[in-house]
Amino acid sequence: MTEQHQYTALLAEGSAVPTLLCGHCHSILSRARIFRNEGDQHQNMECQTIGLCSADDCGAVNCCDNALARVDNPERLFGIAS
């Protein structure tokens, strides 16, 4: 089993639309790959919202809690179409 590292997602500064960046490679995390850490998609980590990086060389698992805490209305992120 490959060890999976957890990174902390970053909030892109100065972006009109809340945009999260991978804490490992700084690629934009696609809204389609950001999900709540519950139910069938539960990851074994202390984090409420997970973002999976889709960059070719990365694939990092990101905890998005800190970045979302800096967004005025984090639910807005989930409401915007990808």
mmCIF file of C-alpha atoms in Angstrom:
data_model
loop_
_atom_site.group_PDB
_atom_site.id
_atom_site.type_symbol
_atom_site.label_atom_id
_atom_site.label_comp_id
_atom_site.label_asym_id
_atom_site.label_seq_id
_atom_site.Cartn_x
_atom_site.Cartn_y
_atom_site.Cartn_z
ATOM 1 C CA MET A 1 0.000 0.000 0.000
ATOM 2 C CA THR A 2 1.375 3.404 -0.982
ATOM 3 C CA GLU A 3 1.578 5.986 1.779
ATOM 4 C CA GLN A 4 -0.639 8.943 0.982
ATOM 5 C CA HIS A 5 0.478 12.390 2.085
ATOM 6 C CA GLN A 6 -2.042 14.992 3.142
ATOM 7 C CA TYR A 7 -1.566 18.610 2.152
ATOM 8 C CA THR A 8 -3.377 21.788 3.126
ATOM 9 C CA ALA A 9 -5.209 23.538 0.289
ATOM 10 C CA LEU A 10 -4.594 27.249 -0.212
ATOM 11 C CA LEU A 11 -7.066 29.987 -1.094
ATOM 12 C CA ALA A 12 -6.004 31.852 -4.256
ATOM 13 C CA GLU A 13 -5.443 35.502 -3.365
ATOM 14 C CA GLY A 14 -7.293 38.193 -5.297
ATOM 15 C CA SER A 15 -9.616 35.804 -7.111
ATOM 16 C CA ALA A 16 -13.169 37.072 -7.760
ATOM 17 C CA VAL A 17 -14.501 33.523 -7.381
ATOM 18 C CA PRO A 18 -13.250 31.429 -4.428
ATOM 19 C CA THR A 19 -10.490 29.253 -5.871
ATOM 20 C CA LEU A 20 -8.593 26.602 -3.976
ATOM 21 C CA LEU A 21 -5.050 25.580 -4.851
ATOM 22 C CA CYS A 22 -3.277 22.309 -4.151
ATOM 23 C CA GLY A 23 -0.957 22.624 -1.150
ATOM 24 C CA HIS A 24 1.586 20.421 -2.927
ATOM 25 C CA CYS A 25 1.840 21.655 -6.525
ATOM 26 C CA HIS A 26 -0.347 24.822 -6.351
ATOM 27 C CA SER A 27 -2.576 23.695 -9.232
ATOM 28 C CA ILE A 28 -6.229 24.783 -9.121
ATOM 29 C CA LEU A 29 -8.417 22.207 -7.383
ATOM 30 C CA SER A 30 -11.418 21.443 -9.562
ATOM 31 C CA ARG A 31 -14.767 21.945 -7.831
ATOM 32 C CA ALA A 32 -15.758 18.529 -9.155
ATOM 33 C CA ARG A 33 -12.978 17.016 -7.009
ATOM 34 C CA ILE A 34 -13.765 18.870 -3.767
ATOM 35 C CA PHE A 35 -16.134 17.000 -1.507
ATOM 36 C CA ARG A 36 -17.259 16.670 2.082
ATOM 37 C CA ASN A 37 -15.408 13.977 4.018
ATOM 38 C CA GLU A 38 -18.427 11.817 4.826
ATOM 39 C CA GLY A 39 -20.455 8.886 3.550
ATOM 40 C CA ASP A 40 -19.046 6.776 0.712
ATOM 41 C CA GLN A 41 -16.205 9.219 0.015
ATOM 42 C CA HIS A 42 -14.854 9.254 3.592
ATOM 43 C CA GLN A 43 -11.082 9.545 3.881
ATOM 44 C CA ASN A 44 -9.306 8.457 7.048
ATOM 45 C CA MET A 45 -8.234 11.954 8.094
ATOM 46 C CA GLU A 46 -9.342 14.714 10.447
ATOM 47 C CA CYS A 47 -10.743 17.025 7.807
ATOM 48 C CA GLN A 48 -14.302 18.036 6.902
ATOM 49 C CA THR A 49 -13.664 18.943 3.253
ATOM 50 C CA ILE A 50 -11.241 17.134 0.937
ATOM 51 C CA GLY A 51 -9.844 18.321 -2.393
ATOM 52 C CA LEU A 52 -8.166 15.861 -4.739
ATOM 53 C CA CYS A 53 -5.581 17.363 -7.079
ATOM 54 C CA SER A 54 -6.060 16.333 -10.695
ATOM 55 C CA ALA A 55 -2.653 17.536 -11.927
ATOM 56 C CA ASP A 56 -0.871 14.788 -13.874
ATOM 57 C CA ASP A 57 2.190 14.527 -11.628
ATOM 58 C CA CYS A 58 0.459 15.239 -8.327
ATOM 59 C CA GLY A 59 -2.783 13.562 -7.230
ATOM 60 C CA ALA A 60 -2.370 14.918 -3.684
ATOM 61 C CA VAL A 61 -5.133 14.760 -1.087
ATOM 62 C CA ASN A 62 -5.758 18.240 0.305
ATOM 63 C CA CYS A 63 -7.589 19.290 3.439
ATOM 64 C CA CYS A 64 -9.621 22.354 2.458
ATOM 65 C CA ASP A 65 -10.909 23.337 5.918
ATOM 66 C CA ASN A 66 -8.475 26.217 6.562
ATOM 67 C CA ALA A 67 -8.867 27.673 3.065
ATOM 68 C CA LEU A 68 -12.676 27.460 3.225
ATOM 69 C CA ALA A 69 -12.645 29.176 6.624
ATOM 70 C CA ARG A 70 -11.247 32.250 4.838
ATOM 71 C CA VAL A 71 -14.149 32.366 2.347
ATOM 72 C CA ASP A 72 -17.074 34.622 3.352
ATOM 73 C CA ASN A 73 -19.628 31.986 2.338
ATOM 74 C CA PRO A 74 -17.985 28.560 1.867
ATOM 75 C CA GLU A 75 -21.286 27.060 0.679
ATOM 76 C CA ARG A 76 -20.967 29.328 -2.350
ATOM 77 C CA LEU A 77 -18.003 27.276 -3.508
ATOM 78 C CA PHE A 78 -20.198 24.181 -3.745
ATOM 79 C CA GLY A 79 -22.977 26.122 -5.496
ATOM 80 C CA ILE A 80 -20.865 27.349 -8.406
ATOM 81 C CA ALA A 81 -21.013 25.127 -11.473
ATOM 82 C CA SER A 82 -17.708 23.552 -12.527
#
